[in-house]
Amino acid sequence: MPGRVPRLGSIALFLMVGGSLAAFPLESATSQSSTSDDPAFARSQMEIGQHILTGRPGVTRKAMDQRGRVKGGRERVYTHDEVVFLFPLTPKVEVAVSRFGGNSTAIATELGSAARFRARTFTDDRGYFRFRGLKPGRYLLMVAVPYIAATRTKEETGEVRTSMQYTYDRWFITSATAVSEPVYRYRNSTTALEHRIVRIVEIRPDRTETALGEIE
Amino acid sequence: MKRRAAALAVAITVAALASGAPAKPDRQKIRDDLALEGIRDCRPAIMERCWYLVFGKGEAPNRRLWIADMKVRPVGDDDNGIVEMDVIEASERDAPGDTYRNEFVQWTLQFDCRKHRMRQSGGYALEWSGKIDRSDQVGQWLSGYQSSWFGHAEKLACDADVRLAPQAQAMLWIGDFYRPIDLNDFIRRHLWKPR
């Protein structure tokens, strides 16, 4: 699959670390908020239902070859075995989303009881996820897509280039100034980045399956 | 006079502490949570559930697993020795000719730890057809189940030493999935992955 990022995770790793796979600092979600939390709603929302939610989170980057060099054009990157969270959209979460927008780190500190009553699944080999057994309602979807991107780094060489700048009047040079500036070089490399997706999704009662398709 | 004032101050402090102290069941829960914090995998203070694989049988592709939630709940008066526990029974596939129609069952069981008896207090089954079959009826107390998977679940529910070291009883940490169906999907994906 073009653009697929190899992951080091294994089944053993999943079993060992269990719930600590979170890409978001959910367990530290203890900060106070003026909006009242609703644990009873959160718990009720996550009871077993008969609806399904699917999607394929990804990120678009400059196309790269096997050696990490930019080859022109753009490509989609997906991830597998990445954890996908679905939180009940409590009033507290709704306020956090409207306040922080797409800032997943800030939202994660304001989830309150939704962090405890969350649904969790993993992306498959092709980058798709599927939540089963959902009740109709609104949820907050959060997923991180790690990927490798080509980057160009500006570095100082340690050398300095000096040039003279002259000021003229009609016939003569009236002043001369020596201007020094550092000499830079540019280095092409690859960097590991993470694209975080935060989205409110709605499971409608009249539809058994809600397919989000490609999400970014 | 000074001694009386000091005694009064101590009494006021004790009263203030007592009024803000947790109720008895809460104190017991805090003690239980603190004791279990020593376990590397399950961190009860921040995890809603702690799933351990307690029993399994069959060979691929007809395996069946029982996974119990170590976070038991006291039922009624906490001195009565009765606790409630959720156990997931997952089937690998809908075997032809098998009358067992469920992809997984969430059992909610009550264990009377002193009298070594148990009963079902709720639960639901997800059938292979996708239908959910709920059961809210409380069953009769049963005993003599110790050699079955119920016996393994009872160990985890009733024995604090087993909860402190489940791995010593060959119980395997699975995760802290809040929804049993996510746990079920995880097992299918990572333990029963088709080769």
CSV table of C-alpha atoms in Angstrom, one decimal:
chain,number,residue,atom,x,y,z
A,1,MET,CA,0.0,0.0,0.0
A,2,PRO,CA,1.6,3.3,-1.0
A,3,GLY,CA,2.3,5.6,1.9
A,4,ARG,CA,1.5,3.1,4.6
A,5,VAL,CA,3.5,3.7,7.7
A,6,PRO,CA,5.0,0.6,9.3
A,7,ARG,CA,4.2,0.3,13.0
A,8,LEU,CA,6.3,-1.4,15.6
A,9,GLY,CA,3.3,-2.5,17.7
A,10,SER,CA,2.5,-6.1,18.1
A,11,ILE,CA,-0.2,-8.2,19.7
A,12,ALA,CA,2.1,-8.8,22.7
A,13,LEU,CA,2.6,-5.2,23.1
A,14,PHE,CA,-1.1,-4.5,23.1
A,15,LEU,CA,-1.7,-7.2,25.7
A,16,MET,CA,1.1,-5.9,27.9
A,17,VAL,CA,0.2,-2.3,27.9
A,18,GLY,CA,-3.5,-2.7,27.6
A,19,GLY,CA,-5.3,0.5,28.1
A,20,SER,CA,-2.2,2.6,28.2
A,21,LEU,CA,-2.1,2.8,24.4
A,22,ALA,CA,-3.8,6.1,24.4
A,23,ALA,CA,-2.3,8.7,22.2
A,24,PHE,CA,-4.1,11.4,24.1
A,25,PRO,CA,-3.5,12.1,27.8
A,26,LEU,CA,-6.9,10.9,28.8
A,27,GLU,CA,-6.0,9.5,32.2
A,28,SER,CA,-5.0,12.9,33.4
A,29,ALA,CA,-8.3,14.4,32.5
A,30,THR,CA,-8.9,15.9,36.0
A,31,SER,CA,-9.0,19.6,35.5
A,32,GLN,CA,-12.0,21.5,36.7
A,33,SER,CA,-14.5,23.1,34.4
A,34,SER,CA,-17.4,25.4,35.0
A,35,THR,CA,-19.7,23.2,32.9
A,36,SER,CA,-21.3,20.5,35.0
A,37,ASP,CA,-20.4,16.9,34.0
A,38,ASP,CA,-23.1,14.3,33.4
A,39,PRO,CA,-21.7,10.8,34.2
A,40,ALA,CA,-25.1,9.3,34.2
A,41,PHE,CA,-25.7,10.4,30.6
A,42,ALA,CA,-22.2,9.3,29.6
A,43,ARG,CA,-22.7,5.8,31.1
A,44,SER,CA,-26.2,5.5,29.5
A,45,GLN,CA,-24.9,6.6,26.1
A,46,MET,CA,-22.3,3.9,26.0
A,47,GLU,CA,-24.7,1.0,26.8
A,48,ILE,CA,-25.0,-1.6,24.1
A,49,GLY,CA,-27.0,-0.6,21.0
A,50,GLN,CA,-27.3,-1.9,17.4
A,51,HIS,CA,-25.7,0.8,15.4
A,52,ILE,CA,-22.3,0.7,13.6
A,53,LEU,CA,-19.8,3.5,12.9
A,54,THR,CA,-17.0,3.1,10.3
A,55,GLY,CA,-14.4,5.3,8.9
A,56,ARG,CA,-10.8,5.5,7.6
A,57,PRO,CA,-8.7,8.2,9.2
A,58,GLY,CA,-5.7,9.4,7.2
A,59,VAL,CA,-3.5,12.3,6.3
A,60,THR,CA,-2.4,13.8,3.0
A,61,ARG,CA,1.3,14.5,2.5
A,62,LYS,CA,3.8,15.1,-0.3
A,63,ALA,CA,4.4,11.8,-2.0
A,64,MET,CA,7.6,10.0,-1.1
A,65,ASP,CA,9.5,7.1,-2.5
A,66,GLN,CA,10.8,4.2,-0.5
A,67,ARG,CA,13.9,6.1,0.6
A,68,GLY,CA,11.9,9.0,1.9
A,69,ARG,CA,12.6,11.4,-1.0
A,70,VAL,CA,9.9,13.6,-2.3
A,71,LYS,CA,8.8,12.4,-5.7
A,72,GLY,CA,6.1,15.0,-6.6
A,73,GLY,CA,2.4,15.0,-6.1
A,74,ARG,CA,0.5,14.1,-3.0
A,75,GLU,CA,-0.6,10.9,-1.3
A,76,ARG,CA,-2.8,9.6,1.5
A,77,VAL,CA,-1.3,8.0,4.5
A,78,TYR,CA,-3.2,5.6,6.7
A,79,THR,CA,-2.3,3.8,9.8
A,80,HIS,CA,-3.0,0.3,11.2
A,81,ASP,CA,-3.4,-0.9,14.8
A,82,GLU,CA,-3.9,2.6,15.9
A,83,VAL,CA,-6.4,3.2,18.7
A,84,VAL,CA,-9.6,5.1,17.9
A,85,PHE,CA,-11.6,6.6,20.7
A,86,LEU,CA,-15.3,7.5,20.8
A,87,PHE,CA,-16.6,9.6,23.6
A,88,PRO,CA,-20.2,10.3,24.6
A,89,LEU,CA,-20.9,13.9,23.8
A,90,THR,CA,-21.7,15.2,27.3
A,91,PRO,CA,-22.4,18.9,27.7
A,92,LYS,CA,-18.9,19.3,29.2
A,93,VAL,CA,-17.3,17.7,26.1
A,94,GLU,CA,-19.5,19.9,23.8
A,95,VAL,CA,-18.3,23.0,25.6
A,96,ALA,CA,-14.7,21.8,25.4
A,97,VAL,CA,-14.9,21.2,21.7
A,98,SER,CA,-16.5,24.6,21.0
A,99,ARG,CA,-13.8,26.2,23.2
A,100,PHE,CA,-10.7,24.5,21.9
A,101,GLY,CA,-11.7,23.6,18.4
A,102,GLY,CA,-9.4,20.9,17.0
A,103,ASN,CA,-6.9,21.1,19.9
A,104,SER,CA,-7.1,17.5,21.0
A,105,THR,CA,-4.7,17.9,23.9
A,106,ALA,CA,-6.7,20.7,25.4
A,107,ILE,CA,-10.0,18.8,24.8
A,108,ALA,CA,-8.6,15.7,26.4
A,109,THR,CA,-8.1,17.6,29.7
A,110,GLU,CA,-11.8,18.6,29.7
A,111,LEU,CA,-13.5,15.3,29.0
A,112,GLY,CA,-14.6,14.6,32.5
A,113,SER,CA,-16.7,11.4,32.8
A,114,ALA,CA,-16.7,10.9,29.1
A,115,ALA,CA,-13.0,9.8,29.4
A,116,ARG,CA,-14.1,6.9,31.7
A,117,PHE,CA,-17.0,5.8,29.6
A,118,ARG,CA,-15.3,5.7,26.2
A,119,ALA,CA,-15.5,3.3,23.4
A,120,ARG,CA,-12.3,2.1,21.9
A,121,THR,CA,-11.3,0.2,18.8
A,122,PHE,CA,-8.3,-0.1,16.5
A,123,THR,CA,-7.7,0.6,12.8
A,124,ASP,CA,-7.2,-2.5,10.7
A,125,ASP,CA,-4.5,-3.4,8.2
A,126,ARG,CA,-6.1,-1.0,5.6
A,127,GLY,CA,-6.6,1.8,8.1
A,128,TYR,CA,-10.4,1.3,8.6
A,129,PHE,CA,-12.0,1.3,12.0
A,130,ARG,CA,-15.4,0.0,13.1
A,131,PHE,CA,-17.4,0.5,16.2
A,132,ARG,CA,-20.2,-1.9,16.8
A,133,GLY,CA,-23.1,-1.8,19.4
A,134,LEU,CA,-23.6,1.9,19.5
A,135,LYS,CA,-26.7,3.8,20.5
A,136,PRO,CA,-28.1,6.6,18.5
A,137,GLY,CA,-26.8,10.0,19.6
A,138,ARG,CA,-23.8,12.3,19.2
A,139,TYR,CA,-20.2,11.3,20.0
A,140,LEU,CA,-16.7,12.8,19.8
A,141,LEU,CA,-14.3,10.8,17.7
A,142,MET,CA,-10.6,11.2,18.4
A,143,VAL,CA,-7.8,9.4,16.5
A,144,ALA,CA,-4.1,10.1,15.9
A,145,VAL,CA,-2.5,9.2,12.5
A,146,PRO,CA,1.3,8.9,12.8
A,147,TYR,CA,3.1,9.5,9.6
A,148,ILE,CA,6.5,10.3,8.1
A,149,ALA,CA,6.8,13.6,6.2
A,150,ALA,CA,9.6,15.0,4.1
A,151,THR,CA,11.0,18.1,5.6
A,152,ARG,CA,13.6,20.7,4.6
A,153,THR,CA,15.7,22.0,7.5
A,154,LYS,CA,17.6,25.3,7.4
A,155,GLU,CA,20.9,25.1,9.2
A,156,GLU,CA,23.7,27.5,9.9
A,157,THR,CA,27.1,26.5,8.4
A,158,GLY,CA,29.1,28.6,10.8
A,159,GLU,CA,30.4,30.8,8.0
A,160,VAL,CA,29.6,34.4,7.5
A,161,ARG,CA,29.3,36.2,4.2
A,162,THR,CA,30.2,39.9,4.2
A,163,SER,CA,29.3,42.4,1.6
A,164,MET,CA,29.6,46.1,1.2
A,165,GLN,CA,26.6,48.4,0.7
A,166,TYR,CA,27.3,51.8,-0.8
A,167,THR,CA,25.2,55.0,-0.8
A,168,TYR,CA,25.6,57.4,-3.7
A,169,ASP,CA,24.7,61.0,-4.3
A,170,ARG,CA,24.7,62.2,-7.8
A,171,TRP,CA,28.4,61.6,-8.5
A,172,PHE,CA,30.1,60.3,-5.5
A,173,ILE,CA,29.9,57.5,-2.9
A,174,THR,CA,28.8,59.2,0.3
A,175,SER,CA,29.0,56.2,2.7
A,176,ALA,CA,30.0,52.5,2.7
A,177,THR,CA,28.7,49.9,5.1
A,178,ALA,CA,29.9,46.3,5.6
A,179,VAL,CA,27.0,43.9,6.0
A,180,SER,CA,27.6,40.4,7.5
A,181,GLU,CA,25.1,37.6,7.4
A,182,PRO,CA,25.3,33.9,8.2
A,183,VAL,CA,25.6,31.4,5.5
A,184,TYR,CA,22.8,28.7,5.6
A,185,ARG,CA,22.5,25.4,4.0
A,186,TYR,CA,19.3,23.3,3.5
A,187,ARG,CA,19.0,19.7,4.4
A,188,ASN,CA,16.3,17.3,3.2
A,189,SER,CA,15.2,14.8,5.8
A,190,THR,CA,12.2,12.9,7.1
A,191,THR,CA,10.4,13.6,10.3
A,192,ALA,CA,7.9,11.5,12.3
A,193,LEU,CA,4.7,13.6,12.8
A,194,GLU,CA,1.3,12.9,14.2
A,195,HIS,CA,-2.0,14.1,12.7
A,196,ARG,CA,-4.8,14.3,15.3
A,197,ILE,CA,-8.4,14.1,14.2
A,198,VAL,CA,-11.2,15.4,16.3
A,199,ARG,CA,-14.7,15.2,15.0
A,200,ILE,CA,-18.2,15.2,16.3
A,201,VAL,CA,-20.2,12.4,14.8
A,202,GLU,CA,-23.9,11.6,14.9
A,203,ILE,CA,-25.4,8.2,14.9
A,204,ARG,CA,-28.9,8.5,13.6
A,205,PRO,CA,-31.6,6.1,14.8
A,206,ASP,CA,-33.0,5.5,11.2
A,207,ARG,CA,-29.6,4.2,9.9
A,208,THR,CA,-28.0,1.0,11.1
A,209,GLU,CA,-24.6,1.9,9.8
A,210,THR,CA,-23.0,5.3,9.7
A,211,ALA,CA,-20.0,5.4,7.3
A,212,LEU,CA,-17.7,8.4,7.7
A,213,GLY,CA,-15.5,7.3,4.8
A,214,GLU,CA,-12.2,9.1,4.5
A,215,ILE,CA,-11.6,11.5,7.4
A,216,GLU,CA,-8.8,13.9,8.0
B,1,MET,CA,-7.5,25.3,81.9
B,2,LYS,CA,-4.8,24.8,79.2
B,3,ARG,CA,-5.4,21.1,79.2
B,4,ARG,CA,-9.1,21.6,78.8
B,5,ALA,CA,-8.6,23.9,75.9
B,6,ALA,CA,-6.2,21.4,74.2
B,7,ALA,CA,-8.7,18.6,74.7
B,8,LEU,CA,-11.4,20.8,73.2
B,9,ALA,CA,-9.2,21.5,70.2
B,10,VAL,CA,-8.6,17.8,69.6
B,11,ALA,CA,-12.3,17.0,69.9
B,12,ILE,CA,-13.1,19.7,67.3
B,13,THR,CA,-10.4,18.5,65.0
B,14,VAL,CA,-11.6,14.9,65.3
B,15,ALA,CA,-15.2,16.0,64.7
B,16,ALA,CA,-14.2,18.0,61.6
B,17,LEU,CA,-12.2,15.1,60.2
B,18,ALA,CA,-15.0,12.7,60.9
B,19,SER,CA,-17.6,14.9,59.2
B,20,GLY,CA,-15.4,15.0,56.1
B,21,ALA,CA,-14.4,11.4,56.2
B,22,PRO,CA,-15.8,9.0,53.6
B,23,ALA,CA,-18.6,6.7,54.6
B,24,LYS,CA,-17.8,3.1,55.5
B,25,PRO,CA,-18.5,1.5,52.1
B,26,ASP,CA,-16.4,4.3,50.4
B,27,ARG,CA,-13.5,3.7,52.8
B,28,GLN,CA,-13.6,0.0,52.0
B,29,LYS,CA,-13.6,0.8,48.3
B,30,ILE,CA,-10.6,3.1,48.7
B,31,ARG,CA,-8.8,0.4,50.7
B,32,ASP,CA,-9.5,-2.1,47.9
B,33,ASP,CA,-8.4,0.3,45.2
B,34,LEU,CA,-5.2,1.1,47.1
B,35,ALA,CA,-4.4,-2.6,47.6
B,36,LEU,CA,-4.9,-3.2,43.9
B,37,GLU,CA,-2.8,-0.3,42.8
B,38,GLY,CA,0.3,-2.5,43.3
B,39,ILE,CA,-0.8,-4.5,40.2
B,40,ARG,CA,1.1,-3.4,37.2
B,41,ASP,CA,-1.7,-3.8,34.6
B,42,CYS,CA,-5.0,-2.9,36.3
B,43,ARG,CA,-5.1,0.5,37.9
B,44,PRO,CA,-8.5,0.6,39.5
B,45,ALA,CA,-8.5,4.2,40.6
B,46,ILE,CA,-8.5,5.4,37.0
B,47,MET,CA,-9.9,2.4,35.1
B,48,GLU,CA,-13.6,1.7,34.9
B,49,ARG,CA,-12.9,-2.0,34.2
B,50,CYS,CA,-10.1,-4.5,34.5
B,51,TRP,CA,-10.6,-7.5,32.3
B,52,TYR,CA,-8.7,-10.7,32.9
B,53,LEU,CA,-8.9,-13.9,30.9
B,54,VAL,CA,-9.9,-16.5,33.4
B,55,PHE,CA,-10.9,-19.5,31.4
B,56,GLY,CA,-10.9,-21.0,27.9
B,57,LYS,CA,-11.7,-24.1,26.0
B,58,GLY,CA,-11.9,-25.6,22.5
B,59,GLU,CA,-9.5,-25.4,19.6
B,60,ALA,CA,-9.5,-23.1,16.6
B,61,PRO,CA,-11.8,-22.3,15.0
B,62,ASN,CA,-14.2,-23.3,17.8
B,63,ARG,CA,-12.6,-21.6,20.8
B,64,ARG,CA,-14.5,-20.0,23.6
B,65,LEU,CA,-13.1,-17.6,26.2
B,66,TRP,CA,-14.3,-16.2,29.5
B,67,ILE,CA,-13.0,-12.8,30.6
B,68,ALA,CA,-13.9,-11.4,34.0
B,69,ASP,CA,-13.9,-7.8,35.1
B,70,MET,CA,-11.9,-7.6,38.3
B,71,LYS,CA,-13.6,-4.5,39.5
B,72,VAL,CA,-16.3,-6.2,41.5
B,73,ARG,CA,-19.1,-4.2,43.1
B,74,PRO,CA,-20.4,-4.9,46.6
B,75,VAL,CA,-24.1,-5.7,46.7
B,76,GLY,CA,-26.1,-4.1,49.4
B,77,ASP,CA,-24.5,-4.0,52.9
B,78,ASP,CA,-20.8,-4.4,52.3
B,79,ASP,CA,-20.5,-6.7,55.3
B,80,ASN,CA,-22.7,-9.4,53.7
B,81,GLY,CA,-19.9,-10.8,51.5
B,82,ILE,CA,-21.9,-10.6,48.3
B,83,VAL,CA,-20.2,-9.0,45.3
B,84,GLU,CA,-21.3,-8.5,41.7
B,85,MET,CA,-19.0,-9.1,38.7
B,86,ASP,CA,-19.3,-8.9,34.9
B,87,VAL,CA,-18.0,-11.8,32.9
B,88,ILE,CA,-17.8,-12.0,29.1
B,89,GLU,CA,-18.2,-15.3,27.3
B,90,ALA,CA,-17.0,-15.0,23.7
B,91,SER,CA,-17.3,-17.6,21.0
B,92,GLU,CA,-14.9,-17.8,18.1
B,93,ARG,CA,-17.5,-18.6,15.4
B,94,ASP,CA,-21.0,-19.7,14.8
B,95,ALA,CA,-20.2,-23.4,14.5
B,96,PRO,CA,-22.5,-25.4,12.2
B,97,GLY,CA,-24.9,-27.5,14.1
B,98,ASP,CA,-24.0,-25.7,17.4
B,99,THR,CA,-27.1,-24.6,19.2
B,100,TYR,CA,-25.2,-21.9,20.9
B,101,ARG,CA,-26.3,-18.8,18.9
B,102,ASN,CA,-24.3,-16.1,20.6
B,103,GLU,CA,-21.3,-14.2,19.5
B,104,PHE,CA,-20.8,-13.1,23.1
B,105,VAL,CA,-22.6,-13.0,26.4
B,106,GLN,CA,-22.2,-10.5,29.1
B,107,TRP,CA,-23.0,-12.2,32.3
B,108,THR,CA,-23.6,-10.1,35.4
B,109,LEU,CA,-23.1,-12.5,38.3
B,110,GLN,CA,-23.5,-12.2,42.1
B,111,PHE,CA,-21.2,-14.3,44.2
B,112,ASP,CA,-22.0,-15.0,47.9
B,113,CYS,CA,-18.3,-15.3,48.9
B,114,ARG,CA,-19.1,-16.7,52.4
B,115,LYS,CA,-21.6,-19.4,51.3
B,116,HIS,CA,-19.9,-20.2,48.0
B,117,ARG,CA,-22.9,-19.8,45.9
B,118,MET,CA,-23.8,-17.6,42.9
B,119,ARG,CA,-26.6,-16.4,40.8
B,120,GLN,CA,-27.2,-14.4,37.6
B,121,SER,CA,-28.4,-10.9,38.2
B,122,GLY,CA,-28.5,-9.5,34.6
B,123,GLY,CA,-26.7,-9.4,31.3
B,124,TYR,CA,-27.3,-9.7,27.6
B,125,ALA,CA,-26.3,-11.7,24.6
B,126,LEU,CA,-25.3,-10.6,21.2
B,127,GLU,CA,-26.5,-13.2,18.8
B,128,TRP,CA,-24.6,-13.9,15.5
B,129,SER,CA,-27.6,-12.4,13.7
B,130,GLY,CA,-26.8,-9.0,15.4
B,131,LYS,CA,-29.9,-9.2,17.7
B,132,ILE,CA,-29.4,-8.3,21.4
B,133,ASP,CA,-31.1,-10.6,23.9
B,134,ARG,CA,-31.3,-9.0,27.3
B,135,SER,CA,-31.9,-10.6,30.6
B,136,ASP,CA,-32.8,-8.5,33.7
B,137,GLN,CA,-34.1,-11.3,35.9
B,138,VAL,CA,-32.3,-12.4,39.0
B,139,GLY,CA,-31.8,-16.1,39.1
B,140,GLN,CA,-31.8,-18.6,41.9
B,141,TRP,CA,-28.7,-19.1,44.0
B,142,LEU,CA,-26.6,-22.0,42.7
B,143,SER,CA,-23.7,-24.0,44.2
B,144,GLY,CA,-21.4,-26.8,43.2
B,145,TYR,CA,-20.0,-24.9,40.2
B,146,GLN,CA,-16.4,-24.6,41.4
B,147,SER,CA,-14.9,-26.8,38.7
B,148,SER,CA,-16.4,-24.8,35.9
B,149,TRP,CA,-15.5,-21.3,34.6
B,150,PHE,CA,-17.8,-19.9,37.3
B,151,GLY,CA,-15.3,-21.2,39.9
B,152,HIS,CA,-12.5,-19.3,38.3
B,153,ALA,CA,-14.6,-16.2,38.2
B,154,GLU,CA,-15.5,-16.7,41.8
B,155,LYS,CA,-11.8,-16.8,42.8
B,156,LEU,CA,-11.3,-13.4,41.2
B,157,ALA,CA,-14.5,-12.0,42.7
B,158,CYS,CA,-14.0,-13.3,46.2
B,159,ASP,CA,-10.3,-13.8,46.9
B,160,ALA,CA,-8.3,-10.6,47.5
B,161,ASP,CA,-5.1,-12.5,47.1
B,162,VAL,CA,-6.1,-13.6,43.7
B,163,ARG,CA,-6.9,-10.0,42.7
B,164,LEU,CA,-3.5,-8.9,43.9
B,165,ALA,CA,-1.7,-11.5,41.7
B,166,PRO,CA,-4.1,-12.8,39.0
B,167,GLN,CA,-1.2,-13.9,36.9
B,168,ALA,CA,-0.3,-16.4,39.6
B,169,GLN,CA,-3.6,-18.1,38.8
B,170,ALA,CA,-2.8,-18.1,35.1
B,171,MET,CA,-5.2,-15.2,34.5
B,172,LEU,CA,-4.1,-12.9,31.7
B,173,TRP,CA,-4.6,-9.2,31.6
B,174,ILE,CA,-6.6,-8.2,28.5
B,175,GLY,CA,-7.3,-4.5,29.0
B,176,ASP,CA,-9.6,-1.8,30.4
B,177,PHE,CA,-12.2,-1.6,27.7
B,178,TYR,CA,-15.3,0.0,29.1
B,179,ARG,CA,-17.7,-1.6,26.5
B,180,PRO,CA,-17.7,-5.4,26.4
B,181,ILE,CA,-18.3,-5.3,22.7
B,182,ASP,CA,-15.0,-3.5,22.2
B,183,LEU,CA,-13.3,-6.2,24.3
B,184,ASN,CA,-15.0,-8.8,22.2
B,185,ASP,CA,-13.8,-7.2,18.9
B,186,PHE,CA,-10.3,-6.9,20.4
B,187,ILE,CA,-10.2,-10.6,21.1
B,188,ARG,CA,-11.4,-11.5,17.7
B,189,ARG,CA,-8.8,-9.2,16.1
B,190,HIS,CA,-5.7,-10.0,18.2
B,191,LEU,CA,-6.2,-13.4,19.8
B,192,TRP,CA,-8.3,-15.1,17.2
B,193,LYS,CA,-6.8,-13.4,14.2
B,194,PRO,CA,-7.4,-15.6,11.1
B,195,ARG,CA,-4.1,-16.9,9.9
